[in-house]
Amino acid sequence: MTKKITLTLAILALGIAVFSMVQSYSTSELVYVDVNKLLEGYKRTEVVRGDLKKQSDQMKANVDSLITGWQKELKTYEKQRSEMSKKEKELQQELLANKQQQINSYQQAIGKQIQKDDAKATQTVINDINDYVKEYGKKHNHQIIFGAGGNGNIMYAEEATDLTETVLKGLNEEFEGK
């Protein structure tokens, strides 16, 4: 009789444990977000892109102005070339070539600056999204939020599910031959 009671209590305890595990997993379903849709739909993205376009347009206008000035100087040189001495022609050609090189260098520097500013602004937007997703995950008890969009990034994960350090340690030990 006591064996039956003990067996019944053990089965009941096992049932409660299984129910409790199922219950805890049901509140932390695996979910995902489409990163590209977040990035495109986030209003700050539009604002940042607008600011970058204004900045880029202004820089390009400066370059266009320099090019227009150089083209005017070139036309003036071509009109006056026949009246110049050989030395004056060489000097003017050298000045025009130097100015063209400076404009090209300036244009390349502006292109690099625009790319740098774009990358920095985009990263700021991505950081905002990541921070929000992380807080959302905590608030809604999600263990993991996958980031879909072709690159498979994890947007949020509970620290307990992060095996990065363990895997890194094992990988380094294998590399070092330990």
Coordinates of N, CA and C in Angstrom, one line a residue:
M1 N 0.8 -1.2 0.0 CA 0.0 0.0 0.0 C 0.9 1.3 0.0
T2 N 1.9 1.3 0.8 CA 2.8 2.5 0.8 C 3.6 2.6 -0.5
K3 N 3.8 1.4 -1.1 CA 4.5 1.5 -2.4 C 3.7 2.1 -3.4
K4 N 2.3 1.8 -3.4 CA 1.4 2.4 -4.3 C 1.3 3.9 -4.1
I5 N 1.3 4.4 -2.8 CA 1.2 5.8 -2.5 C 2.5 6.5 -3.0
T6 N 3.6 5.9 -2.7 CA 4.9 6.4 -3.1 C 5.0 6.5 -4.6
L7 N 4.6 5.5 -5.3 CA 4.6 5.5 -6.8 C 3.6 6.5 -7.3
T8 N 2.4 6.6 -6.7 CA 1.5 7.6 -7.1 C 2.0 9.0 -6.9
L9 N 2.6 9.3 -5.8 CA 3.2 10.6 -5.5 C 4.4 10.9 -6.5
A10 N 5.2 9.9 -6.8 CA 6.3 10.1 -7.7 C 5.8 10.4 -9.1
I11 N 4.7 9.7 -9.5 CA 4.2 10.0 -10.8 C 3.5 11.4 -10.9
L12 N 2.9 11.8 -9.8 CA 2.3 13.1 -9.7 C 3.3 14.2 -9.7
A13 N 4.4 14.0 -9.0 CA 5.6 14.9 -9.0 C 6.2 15.1 -10.3
L14 N 6.3 13.9 -11.0 CA 6.9 13.9 -12.4 C 5.9 14.7 -13.3
G15 N 4.6 14.5 -13.2 CA 3.6 15.2 -14.0 C 3.7 16.7 -13.8
I16 N 3.8 17.1 -12.5 CA 3.9 18.5 -12.2 C 5.2 19.1 -12.8
A17 N 6.3 18.4 -12.7 CA 7.6 18.9 -13.2 C 7.5 19.1 -14.7
V18 N 6.9 18.1 -15.4 CA 6.7 18.1 -16.9 C 5.8 19.3 -17.2
F19 N 4.7 19.5 -16.5 CA 3.8 20.6 -16.8 C 4.5 21.9 -16.6
S20 N 5.2 22.0 -15.5 CA 6.0 23.2 -15.3 C 7.0 23.6 -16.3
M21 N 7.7 22.5 -16.9 CA 8.6 22.8 -18.0 C 7.9 23.2 -19.2
V22 N 6.8 22.6 -19.5 CA 6.1 22.9 -20.7 C 5.5 24.3 -20.6
Q23 N 5.0 24.7 -19.4 CA 4.5 26.0 -19.1 C 5.6 27.1 -19.3
S24 N 6.8 26.8 -18.8 CA 7.9 27.8 -18.9 C 8.3 28.0 -20.4
Y25 N 8.3 26.9 -21.1 CA 8.7 27.0 -22.6 C 7.6 27.7 -23.4
S26 N 6.4 27.6 -23.0 CA 5.3 28.2 -23.8 C 5.3 29.7 -23.6
T27 N 5.9 30.3 -22.5 CA 5.9 31.7 -22.4 C 7.1 32.3 -23.0
S28 N 8.0 31.5 -23.5 CA 9.2 32.0 -24.2 C 9.5 31.4 -25.5
E29 N 8.4 31.5 -26.4 CA 8.5 30.9 -27.7 C 9.7 31.5 -28.5
L30 N 10.3 30.7 -29.4 CA 11.3 31.3 -30.2 C 10.6 32.1 -31.3
V31 N 11.1 33.3 -31.4 CA 10.4 34.3 -32.3 C 11.5 34.9 -33.2
Y32 N 11.1 35.7 -34.2 CA 12.1 36.4 -35.1 C 11.5 37.7 -35.5
V33 N 12.4 38.5 -36.0 CA 12.1 39.8 -36.6 C 12.7 39.9 -38.0
D34 N 12.1 40.5 -38.9 CA 12.7 40.7 -40.2 C 13.5 42.0 -40.1
V35 N 14.8 41.9 -40.1 CA 15.7 43.1 -39.8 C 15.5 44.1 -41.0
N36 N 15.4 43.7 -42.2 CA 15.2 44.6 -43.3 C 14.0 45.4 -43.2
K37 N 12.9 44.8 -42.8 CA 11.6 45.5 -42.6 C 11.7 46.5 -41.5
L38 N 12.4 46.1 -40.4 CA 12.5 47.0 -39.3 C 13.3 48.3 -39.7
L39 N 14.4 48.0 -40.4 CA 15.3 49.1 -40.9 C 14.5 50.0 -41.8
E40 N 13.8 49.5 -42.8 CA 13.1 50.3 -43.7 C 11.9 51.0 -43.1
G41 N 11.2 50.3 -42.2 CA 10.0 50.9 -41.6 C 10.3 51.8 -40.4
Y42 N 11.5 51.9 -39.9 CA 11.8 52.7 -38.7 C 11.9 54.1 -39.2
K43 N 11.2 55.0 -38.6 CA 11.1 56.4 -39.1 C 12.4 57.1 -38.9
R44 N 13.2 56.8 -38.0 CA 14.5 57.4 -37.8 C 15.4 57.2 -39.1
T45 N 15.2 56.0 -39.7 CA 16.0 55.7 -40.9 C 15.7 56.7 -42.0
E46 N 14.4 57.1 -42.2 CA 14.1 58.1 -43.2 C 14.7 59.4 -42.9
V47 N 14.6 59.8 -41.6 CA 15.2 61.1 -41.2 C 16.7 61.2 -41.4
V48 N 17.4 60.1 -41.0 CA 18.8 60.0 -41.2 C 19.2 60.0 -42.7
R49 N 18.4 59.3 -43.5 CA 18.7 59.3 -44.9 C 18.5 60.7 -45.5
G50 N 17.5 61.4 -45.1 CA 17.2 62.7 -45.6 C 18.3 63.7 -45.2
D51 N 18.8 63.6 -44.0 CA 19.9 64.4 -43.6 C 21.2 64.1 -44.4
L52 N 21.5 62.8 -44.6 CA 22.6 62.5 -45.4 C 22.5 62.9 -46.8
K53 N 21.3 62.9 -47.4 CA 21.1 63.3 -48.8 C 21.4 64.8 -48.9
K54 N 20.9 65.6 -47.9 CA 21.2 67.1 -47.9 C 22.7 67.3 -47.8
Q55 N 23.3 66.6 -47.0 CA 24.8 66.8 -46.8 C 25.5 66.4 -48.1
S56 N 25.1 65.3 -48.6 CA 25.8 64.8 -49.9 C 25.5 65.8 -51.0
D57 N 24.3 66.2 -51.2 CA 24.0 67.2 -52.2 C 24.8 68.5 -52.1
Q58 N 25.0 69.0 -50.9 CA 25.8 70.2 -50.7 C 27.2 69.9 -51.1
M59 N 27.8 68.8 -50.7 CA 29.2 68.5 -51.0 C 29.3 68.4 -52.5
K60 N 28.4 67.7 -53.2 CA 28.4 67.5 -54.6 C 28.3 68.9 -55.3
A61 N 27.5 69.8 -54.8 CA 27.3 71.1 -55.4 C 28.6 71.9 -55.3
N62 N 29.3 71.7 -54.2 CA 30.7 72.3 -54.1 C 31.6 71.8 -55.2
V63 N 31.6 70.5 -55.4 CA 32.5 69.9 -56.4 C 32.0 70.4 -57.8
D64 N 30.8 70.5 -58.1 CA 30.3 71.0 -59.4 C 30.7 72.4 -59.6
S65 N 30.7 73.2 -58.5 CA 31.1 74.6 -58.6 C 32.6 74.7 -59.0
L66 N 33.4 73.9 -58.4 CA 34.8 73.8 -58.7 C 35.1 73.4 -60.1
I67 N 34.3 72.4 -60.6 CA 34.5 71.9 -61.9 C 34.1 73.0 -62.9
T68 N 33.0 73.7 -62.7 CA 32.5 74.8 -63.6 C 33.6 75.8 -63.7
G69 N 34.2 76.2 -62.5 CA 35.3 77.2 -62.5 C 36.5 76.7 -63.4
W70 N 36.8 75.5 -63.2 CA 38.0 74.9 -64.0 C 37.7 74.9 -65.4
Q71 N 36.4 74.5 -65.8 CA 36.0 74.5 -67.2 C 36.1 75.9 -67.8
K72 N 35.7 76.9 -67.1 CA 35.8 78.3 -67.6 C 37.2 78.7 -67.8
E73 N 38.1 78.3 -66.9 CA 39.5 78.6 -67.1 C 40.1 77.9 -68.3
L74 N 39.7 76.7 -68.5 CA 40.1 75.9 -69.7 C 39.7 76.6 -71.0
K75 N 38.4 77.1 -71.0 CA 37.9 77.7 -72.2 C 38.7 79.0 -72.5
T76 N 39.0 79.8 -71.4 CA 39.7 81.0 -71.5 C 41.1 80.7 -72.1
Y77 N 41.7 79.7 -71.5 CA 43.1 79.3 -72.0 C 43.0 78.9 -73.5
E78 N 42.0 78.1 -73.9 CA 41.9 77.7 -75.3 C 41.7 78.9 -76.2
K79 N 41.0 79.9 -75.8 CA 40.8 81.1 -76.6 C 42.1 82.0 -76.7
Q80 N 42.9 82.0 -75.6 CA 44.1 82.9 -75.6 C 45.3 82.1 -75.9
R81 N 45.3 80.8 -76.1 CA 46.4 80.0 -76.3 C 47.3 80.5 -77.5
S82 N 46.6 80.8 -78.6 CA 47.4 81.3 -79.8 C 48.2 82.5 -79.6
E83 N 47.8 83.3 -78.6 CA 48.5 84.6 -78.3 C 49.6 84.4 -77.3
M84 N 49.7 83.2 -76.7 CA 50.7 83.0 -75.6 C 52.0 82.5 -76.1
S85 N 53.0 82.8 -75.4 CA 54.3 82.3 -75.7 C 54.4 80.8 -75.2
K86 N 55.4 80.1 -75.7 CA 55.5 78.7 -75.3 C 55.6 78.5 -73.8
K87 N 56.3 79.3 -73.2 CA 56.5 79.3 -71.7 C 55.1 79.5 -71.0
E88 N 54.4 80.5 -71.5 CA 53.1 80.8 -70.9 C 52.1 79.7 -71.1
K89 N 52.1 79.0 -72.3 CA 51.3 77.9 -72.5 C 51.6 76.7 -71.5
E90 N 52.9 76.5 -71.4 CA 53.3 75.4 -70.5 C 52.9 75.7 -69.1
L91 N 53.1 76.9 -68.6 CA 52.7 77.3 -67.3 C 51.2 77.2 -67.1
Q92 N 50.4 77.7 -68.0 CA 49.0 77.6 -67.9 C 48.5 76.2 -68.0
Q93 N 49.1 75.3 -68.8 CA 48.7 73.9 -68.9 C 49.0 73.2 -67.5
E94 N 50.1 73.5 -67.0 CA 50.5 72.9 -65.7 C 49.5 73.4 -64.6
L95 N 49.1 74.6 -64.6 CA 48.2 75.2 -63.6 C 46.8 74.5 -63.7
L96 N 46.4 74.3 -65.0 CA 45.1 73.7 -65.2 C 45.1 72.2 -64.8
A97 N 46.2 71.5 -65.1 CA 46.4 70.1 -64.7 C 46.4 69.9 -63.2
N98 N 47.1 70.8 -62.5 CA 47.2 70.8 -61.1 C 45.8 71.0 -60.5
K99 N 45.1 72.0 -61.0 CA 43.8 72.3 -60.5 C 42.8 71.1 -60.7
Q100 N 42.9 70.5 -61.9 CA 42.1 69.3 -62.2 C 42.4 68.2 -61.2
Q101 N 43.7 68.0 -60.9 CA 44.1 66.9 -59.9 C 43.6 67.2 -58.5
Q102 N 43.6 68.5 -58.1 CA 43.1 68.9 -56.8 C 41.6 68.6 -56.7
I103 N 40.9 69.0 -57.8 CA 39.4 68.7 -57.9 C 39.1 67.2 -57.8
N104 N 39.9 66.4 -58.5 CA 39.7 65.0 -58.4 C 39.9 64.4 -57.0
S105 N 41.0 64.9 -56.4 CA 41.3 64.5 -55.0 C 40.2 64.9 -54.1
Y106 N 39.8 66.1 -54.2 CA 38.7 66.6 -53.4 C 37.4 65.8 -53.6
Q107 N 37.1 65.5 -54.8 CA 35.9 64.7 -55.1 C 36.0 63.3 -54.5
Q108 N 37.2 62.7 -54.6 CA 37.4 61.3 -53.9 C 37.2 61.4 -52.4
A109 N 37.8 62.5 -51.8 CA 37.7 62.7 -50.4 C 36.3 62.8 -49.9
I110 N 35.5 63.6 -50.7 CA 34.1 63.8 -50.4 C 33.4 62.5 -50.5
G111 N 33.6 61.7 -51.5 CA 33.0 60.4 -51.7 C 33.3 59.5 -50.5
K112 N 34.5 59.5 -50.0 CA 34.8 58.7 -48.9 C 34.1 59.2 -47.6
Q113 N 34.1 60.5 -47.5 CA 33.4 61.1 -46.3 C 31.9 60.8 -46.3
I114 N 31.3 60.8 -47.4 CA 29.9 60.5 -47.6 C 29.7 59.0 -47.2
Q115 N 30.5 58.1 -47.6 CA 30.4 56.7 -47.3 C 30.6 56.5 -45.8
K116 N 31.5 57.2 -45.2 CA 31.8 57.1 -43.8 C 30.6 57.6 -43.0
D117 N 30.1 58.7 -43.3 CA 28.9 59.3 -42.6 C 27.7 58.4 -42.8
D118 N 27.5 57.8 -43.9 CA 26.4 56.9 -44.2 C 26.5 55.6 -43.3
A119 N 27.7 55.1 -43.2 CA 28.0 53.9 -42.4 C 27.7 54.2 -40.9
K120 N 28.2 55.3 -40.5 CA 28.0 55.7 -39.1 C 26.6 55.9 -38.7
A121 N 25.8 56.6 -39.6 CA 24.4 56.9 -39.4 C 23.6 55.6 -39.4
T122 N 23.9 54.7 -40.3 CA 23.3 53.4 -40.4 C 23.5 52.6 -39.2
Q123 N 24.7 52.6 -38.7 CA 25.1 51.8 -37.5 C 24.3 52.4 -36.3
T124 N 24.1 53.7 -36.2 CA 23.3 54.3 -35.1 C 21.9 53.8 -35.2
V125 N 21.3 53.8 -36.3 CA 20.0 53.3 -36.5 C 19.9 51.8 -36.1
I126 N 20.8 51.0 -36.6 CA 20.8 49.6 -36.2 C 21.0 49.4 -34.7
N127 N 21.8 50.2 -34.1 CA 22.0 50.1 -32.6 C 20.6 50.4 -31.9
D128 N 19.9 51.4 -32.4 CA 18.6 51.7 -31.8 C 17.7 50.5 -31.9
I129 N 17.6 49.9 -33.1 CA 16.8 48.8 -33.3 C 17.2 47.6 -32.4
N130 N 18.4 47.3 -32.4 CA 18.9 46.2 -31.5 C 18.6 46.5 -30.0
D131 N 18.8 47.7 -29.6 CA 18.4 48.0 -28.2 C 17.0 47.8 -27.9
Y132 N 16.1 48.3 -28.8 CA 14.7 48.1 -28.6 C 14.3 46.6 -28.6
V133 N 14.8 45.9 -29.6 CA 14.5 44.4 -29.6 C 14.9 43.7 -28.4
K134 N 16.1 44.1 -27.9 CA 16.6 43.5 -26.6 C 15.6 43.7 -25.5
E135 N 15.2 45.0 -25.3 CA 14.3 45.4 -24.2 C 12.9 44.7 -24.4
Y136 N 12.5 44.6 -25.7 CA 11.2 44.0 -26.0 C 11.3 42.5 -25.6
G137 N 12.3 41.9 -25.9 CA 12.5 40.5 -25.6 C 12.5 40.2 -24.1
K138 N 13.2 41.1 -23.3 CA 13.2 41.0 -21.9 C 11.7 41.2 -21.3
K139 N 11.1 42.2 -21.8 CA 9.8 42.6 -21.3 C 8.8 41.5 -21.6
H140 N 8.9 40.8 -22.7 CA 7.9 39.7 -23.1 C 8.4 38.3 -22.8
N141 N 9.5 38.2 -22.1 CA 10.0 36.9 -21.6 C 10.4 36.0 -22.8
H142 N 10.9 36.5 -23.8 CA 11.5 35.7 -24.9 C 12.9 35.3 -24.6
Q143 N 13.2 34.0 -24.8 CA 14.6 33.6 -24.6 C 15.5 34.0 -25.7
I144 N 14.9 33.9 -26.9 CA 15.7 34.3 -28.1 C 14.8 35.0 -29.1
I145 N 15.3 36.0 -29.8 CA 14.7 36.7 -30.9 C 15.6 36.6 -32.0
F146 N 15.3 35.8 -33.0 CA 16.1 35.7 -34.2 C 15.9 36.9 -35.1
G147 N 17.0 37.3 -35.8 CA 16.9 38.4 -36.8 C 17.0 37.8 -38.1
A148 N 15.9 37.8 -38.8 CA 15.8 37.2 -40.2 C 16.1 38.4 -41.2
G149 N 16.7 38.0 -42.3 CA 17.0 39.0 -43.3 C 18.1 38.5 -44.2
G150 N 18.4 37.3 -44.1 CA 19.4 36.7 -45.0 C 20.8 36.5 -44.3
N151 N 21.0 37.2 -43.1 CA 22.3 37.0 -42.5 C 22.2 36.2 -41.2
G152 N 21.1 35.9 -40.7 CA 20.9 35.0 -39.6 C 21.4 35.6 -38.3
N153 N 21.5 36.8 -38.1 CA 21.9 37.4 -36.8 C 20.9 37.2 -35.7
I154 N 21.4 37.0 -34.5 CA 20.5 36.9 -33.3 C 20.4 38.3 -32.8
M155 N 19.1 38.8 -32.7 CA 18.9 40.2 -32.2 C 18.9 40.3 -30.7
Y156 N 18.5 39.2 -30.0 CA 18.4 39.2 -28.5 C 18.5 37.7 -28.1
A157 N 19.1 37.5 -27.0 CA 19.2 36.1 -26.4 C 19.4 36.3 -24.9
E158 N 18.8 35.5 -24.0 CA 19.1 35.5 -22.6 C 20.5 35.1 -22.4
E159 N 21.2 35.6 -21.5 CA 22.6 35.3 -21.2 C 22.8 33.8 -21.0
A160 N 21.8 33.2 -20.4 CA 22.0 31.7 -20.1 C 22.0 30.9 -21.4
T161 N 21.5 31.5 -22.5 CA 21.5 30.7 -23.8 C 22.7 31.1 -24.7
D162 N 23.5 32.0 -24.2 CA 24.7 32.4 -24.9 C 25.9 31.5 -24.7
L163 N 26.2 30.7 -25.6 CA 27.4 29.8 -25.5 C 28.6 30.4 -26.1
T164 N 28.7 31.6 -26.4 CA 29.8 32.2 -27.1 C 31.1 32.0 -26.4
E165 N 31.2 32.3 -25.1 CA 32.4 32.1 -24.3 C 32.9 30.7 -24.3
T166 N 31.9 29.8 -24.0 CA 32.3 28.4 -23.9 C 32.8 27.9 -25.3
V167 N 32.1 28.2 -26.3 CA 32.6 27.8 -27.7 C 33.9 28.4 -28.0
L168 N 34.1 29.7 -27.7 CA 35.3 30.4 -28.0 C 36.5 29.7 -27.3
K169 N 36.3 29.4 -26.0 CA 37.3 28.8 -25.2 C 37.7 27.4 -25.8
G170 N 36.7 26.6 -26.2 CA 37.0 25.3 -26.8 C 37.7 25.5 -28.1
L171 N 37.3 26.4 -28.9 CA 37.9 26.6 -30.2 C 39.3 27.1 -30.1
N172 N 39.6 28.0 -29.1 CA 41.0 28.4 -28.9 C 41.9 27.3 -28.3
E173 N 41.3 26.5 -27.5 CA 42.1 25.4 -26.9 C 42.4 24.4 -28.0
E174 N 41.5 24.2 -28.9 CA 41.7 23.2 -30.1 C 42.8 23.8 -31.0
F175 N 42.7 25.1 -31.2 CA 43.7 25.8 -32.1 C 45.1 25.7 -31.5
E176 N 45.2 25.9 -30.1 CA 46.5 25.9 -29.5 C 47.0 24.5 -29.2
G177 N 46.1 23.5 -29.5 CA 46.5 22.1 -29.3 C 46.5 21.6 -27.9
K178 N 45.7 22.2 -27.1 CA 45.5 21.7 -25.7 C 44.6 20.6 -25.5

